[in-house]
Amino acid sequence: AQSVAQPEDQVNVAEGNPLTVKCTYSVSGNPYLFWYVQYPNRGLQFLLKYITGDNLVKGSYGFEAEFNKSQTSFHLKKPSALVSDSALYFCAVRDFITNAGKSTFGDGTTLTVKP
Amino acid sequence: DTGVSQNPRHKITKRGQNVTFRCDPISEHNRLYWYRQTLGQGPEFLTYFQNEAQLEKSRLLSDRFSAERPKGSFSTLEIQRTEQGDSAMYLCASSDDSQPQHFGDGTRLSIL
């Protein structure tokens, strides 16, 4: 079985400040981790992924995420938030070897960046 | 890359009616996925295809739900005898093997 937890329903930050959106996961095998962003009435847009390699992965729009195997976490970060980053963010996990198709998503975190 | 296209964008129907949604994936992608998303929740996996083969179905997919991908290109999701609880956003995604999924903008289903 695989699962994702996003412990914060909402994150509020001021423009220009760093942001972190938290994600923890559970998977029986090797994790394949993703972050997606969703704007109102739109589908999900891929931001970044982690399979293997460096624990810090860089993605679109200046976002990055840090993989921590011991804490089973994959937190999304950005050094300087923009108002346009305000959206709904989803973390997802897939078992890289045994569960090739199915991704499990968290319930999302709404990020609000205030001017 | 024209993206994943879903039609219709919105569907309003009466309880008990049948509905069918269509998804056109990115043309070179061999995998196609269907998810359901309700307000305040993340997408829930329904089923996925590799080419024309349906490889996995969620237990969420009751007997009233059926999906096809007859030629390994577009896919349809049919819901028979719709119920109030079927109201949701139905998302389609495609990928090239194990690469990240590309999502369409979804079909929002409202049951009266």
Coordinates of C-alpha atoms in Angstrom, one line a residue:
Chain A
A1 CA 0.0 0.0 0.0
Q2 CA 1.1 3.6 -0.6
S3 CA -0.1 6.8 0.9
V4 CA 0.7 10.5 1.1
A5 CA 0.1 13.0 3.9
Q6 CA 0.1 16.8 3.5
P7 CA -0.3 17.9 7.1
E8 CA -1.2 21.5 6.3
D9 CA -4.5 22.4 4.5
Q10 CA -3.3 26.0 4.1
V11 CA 0.1 27.8 4.0
N12 CA 0.3 31.6 4.0
V13 CA 3.4 33.5 3.3
A14 CA 4.4 37.1 2.4
E15 CA 5.7 37.8 -1.1
G16 CA 9.5 37.6 -1.1
N17 CA 9.7 35.2 1.8
P18 CA 10.7 31.6 1.5
L19 CA 7.9 29.0 1.4
T20 CA 7.7 25.3 2.4
V21 CA 4.9 22.9 1.7
K22 CA 5.2 19.7 3.6
C23 CA 4.7 16.1 2.4
T24 CA 5.3 12.8 4.0
Y25 CA 4.8 9.4 2.2
S26 CA 4.6 5.7 2.8
V27 CA 5.4 3.1 0.2
S28 CA 6.6 -0.5 0.4
G29 CA 9.3 -0.2 -2.2
N30 CA 11.4 2.5 -3.7
P31 CA 9.5 5.8 -3.9
Y32 CA 8.9 7.8 -7.0
L33 CA 7.8 11.2 -5.8
F34 CA 6.1 14.1 -7.5
W35 CA 4.8 17.6 -6.9
Y36 CA 2.0 19.1 -9.0
V37 CA 0.2 22.4 -8.9
Q38 CA -3.4 23.0 -9.7
Y39 CA -5.1 26.3 -10.6
P40 CA -8.9 26.8 -10.4
N41 CA -10.9 24.7 -12.9
R42 CA -7.7 23.3 -14.4
G43 CA -5.9 20.0 -14.4
L44 CA -2.7 19.3 -12.5
Q45 CA 0.6 20.7 -13.8
F46 CA 3.8 18.8 -13.1
L47 CA 6.5 20.7 -11.1
L48 CA 9.2 18.2 -10.2
K49 CA 10.0 14.6 -9.5
Y50 CA 12.5 12.5 -7.5
I51 CA 13.6 9.0 -8.4
T52 CA 17.2 8.6 -7.3
G53 CA 20.2 10.8 -7.0
D54 CA 20.6 14.1 -5.3
N55 CA 18.2 14.6 -2.4
L56 CA 17.5 18.2 -3.6
V57 CA 15.7 18.3 -6.9
K58 CA 14.9 21.4 -8.9
G59 CA 11.8 21.9 -10.9
S60 CA 9.7 24.5 -12.7
Y61 CA 9.1 28.1 -11.7
G62 CA 12.0 28.1 -9.2
F63 CA 10.6 25.4 -7.0
E64 CA 12.7 22.7 -5.5
A65 CA 12.1 19.8 -3.1
E66 CA 14.1 17.9 -0.6
F67 CA 13.9 14.2 -0.3
N68 CA 14.6 12.8 3.2
K69 CA 14.6 9.0 3.3
S70 CA 14.8 8.7 7.1
Q71 CA 11.9 11.0 7.7
T72 CA 10.0 9.8 4.6
S73 CA 9.5 13.4 3.6
F74 CA 9.5 15.3 0.3
H75 CA 8.9 18.9 1.2
L76 CA 8.4 21.5 -1.5
K77 CA 10.4 24.8 -1.2
K78 CA 11.0 28.1 -2.9
P79 CA 13.5 30.7 -1.7
S80 CA 11.3 33.7 -2.6
A81 CA 7.6 33.4 -3.0
L82 CA 5.6 35.3 -5.7
V83 CA 1.9 36.2 -5.5
S84 CA 1.5 34.2 -8.7
D85 CA 2.6 31.0 -6.8
S86 CA -0.8 31.1 -5.0
A87 CA -2.5 27.8 -6.0
L88 CA -3.3 24.3 -4.8
Y89 CA -0.3 22.0 -4.5
F90 CA -0.3 18.2 -4.5
C91 CA 2.3 15.7 -3.5
A92 CA 2.1 12.2 -5.1
V93 CA 4.0 8.9 -4.7
R94 CA 4.3 5.8 -6.7
D95 CA 6.2 2.6 -6.0
F96 CA 8.8 2.8 -8.6
I97 CA 9.1 -1.0 -9.2
T98 CA 6.0 -2.7 -8.2
N99 CA 3.2 -0.2 -8.9
A100 CA 4.1 1.2 -12.3
G101 CA 0.8 2.8 -13.0
K102 CA -1.0 4.0 -9.9
S103 CA 0.0 7.2 -8.2
T104 CA -1.4 8.2 -4.9
F105 CA -2.0 11.9 -4.2
G106 CA -2.2 13.8 -1.0
D107 CA -5.3 16.0 -0.3
G108 CA -3.5 19.1 -1.3
T109 CA -2.2 22.3 0.4
T110 CA -3.5 25.7 -0.6
L111 CA -0.7 28.2 -0.8
T112 CA -1.5 31.9 -0.5
V113 CA 1.1 34.4 -1.1
K114 CA 0.2 37.9 0.0
P115 CA 1.7 41.1 -1.4
Chain B
D1 CA 2.7 18.9 -27.8
T2 CA -1.0 19.8 -27.8
G3 CA -1.6 18.5 -24.3
V4 CA -4.3 16.2 -23.0
S5 CA -7.7 17.1 -24.1
Q6 CA -10.9 16.2 -22.3
N7 CA -14.5 16.6 -23.5
P8 CA -16.9 17.8 -22.5
R9 CA -15.6 20.2 -19.9
H10 CA -18.9 20.2 -18.0
K11 CA -21.7 17.7 -17.9
I12 CA -25.0 18.2 -16.1
T13 CA -27.3 15.3 -16.1
K14 CA -30.2 13.8 -14.1
R15 CA -29.8 11.0 -11.7
G16 CA -30.1 7.6 -13.4
Q17 CA -28.8 8.8 -16.8
N18 CA -25.7 7.4 -18.5
V19 CA -22.8 9.7 -19.3
T20 CA -19.7 9.2 -21.4
F21 CA -16.5 11.3 -21.2
R22 CA -13.7 11.3 -23.8
C23 CA -10.0 11.8 -23.3
D24 CA -7.4 12.4 -26.0
P25 CA -3.9 11.9 -24.6
I26 CA -0.6 13.3 -25.9
S27 CA -0.1 11.4 -29.1
E28 CA 3.1 9.6 -28.3
H29 CA 2.1 8.6 -24.8
N30 CA 1.4 4.9 -24.3
R31 CA -0.1 5.2 -20.8
L32 CA -3.5 6.7 -20.0
Y33 CA -5.0 7.2 -16.6
W34 CA -8.4 8.2 -15.2
Y35 CA -8.8 9.9 -11.8
R36 CA -11.7 11.3 -9.9
Q37 CA -11.3 14.5 -7.8
T38 CA -13.8 15.8 -5.3
L39 CA -13.7 19.2 -3.5
G40 CA -11.0 19.3 -0.9
Q41 CA -9.3 16.1 -1.9
G42 CA -6.6 15.0 -4.2
P43 CA -7.2 12.9 -7.3
E44 CA -8.2 9.3 -6.6
F45 CA -7.0 6.7 -9.0
L46 CA -9.7 4.9 -11.1
T47 CA -7.9 3.0 -13.8
Y48 CA -5.0 3.0 -16.2
F49 CA -4.2 1.7 -19.7
Q50 CA -0.9 0.8 -21.3
N51 CA -1.7 1.1 -25.0
E52 CA -5.1 -0.6 -25.3
A53 CA -4.7 -2.9 -22.3
Q54 CA -6.5 -1.9 -19.1
L55 CA -3.9 -3.0 -16.5
E56 CA -5.4 -1.9 -13.2
K57 CA -8.8 -0.9 -11.9
S58 CA -9.4 0.7 -8.5
R59 CA -12.0 -0.8 -6.2
L60 CA -13.6 2.7 -6.5
L61 CA -14.6 1.7 -10.0
S62 CA -17.9 0.0 -9.4
D63 CA -19.8 -2.1 -12.0
R64 CA -21.5 1.1 -13.2
F65 CA -18.1 2.5 -14.5
S66 CA -16.4 1.3 -17.6
A67 CA -13.4 2.6 -19.5
E68 CA -12.0 1.7 -22.9
R69 CA -9.1 2.6 -25.0
P70 CA -9.9 0.7 -28.1
K71 CA -7.0 1.6 -30.4
G72 CA -4.5 2.6 -27.8
S73 CA -5.2 6.3 -28.5
F74 CA -8.2 8.1 -27.1
S75 CA -10.2 6.7 -24.2
T76 CA -13.8 6.9 -23.0
L77 CA -15.1 6.6 -19.4
E78 CA -18.8 5.7 -19.1
I79 CA -20.9 5.9 -16.0
Q80 CA -24.2 4.1 -16.1
R81 CA -27.2 4.9 -13.9
T82 CA -25.5 7.9 -12.4
E83 CA -25.9 8.7 -8.7
Q84 CA -25.5 11.8 -6.7
G85 CA -22.2 10.6 -5.3
D86 CA -20.8 10.5 -8.8
S87 CA -20.6 14.3 -8.9
A88 CA -16.9 15.1 -9.2
M89 CA -14.2 16.3 -11.5
Y90 CA -13.0 13.4 -13.7
L91 CA -9.4 13.9 -14.7
C92 CA -7.5 12.1 -17.5
A93 CA -3.7 12.0 -17.6
S94 CA -1.2 10.4 -20.0
S95 CA 2.5 9.6 -19.8
D96 CA 5.3 8.0 -21.7
D97 CA 6.0 4.8 -19.7
S98 CA 7.0 5.8 -16.2
Q99 CA 7.5 9.5 -16.9
P100 CA 5.4 12.1 -15.0
Q101 CA 1.8 12.3 -15.9
H102 CA 0.4 15.1 -18.0
F103 CA -3.2 16.0 -17.0
G104 CA -6.1 17.4 -18.9
D105 CA -8.4 20.1 -17.5
G106 CA -11.0 17.5 -16.5
T107 CA -14.7 17.0 -17.0
R108 CA -16.8 18.3 -14.2
L109 CA -19.9 16.1 -13.7
S110 CA -22.9 17.5 -11.8
I111 CA -25.8 15.1 -11.0
L112 CA -29.2 16.8 -10.5

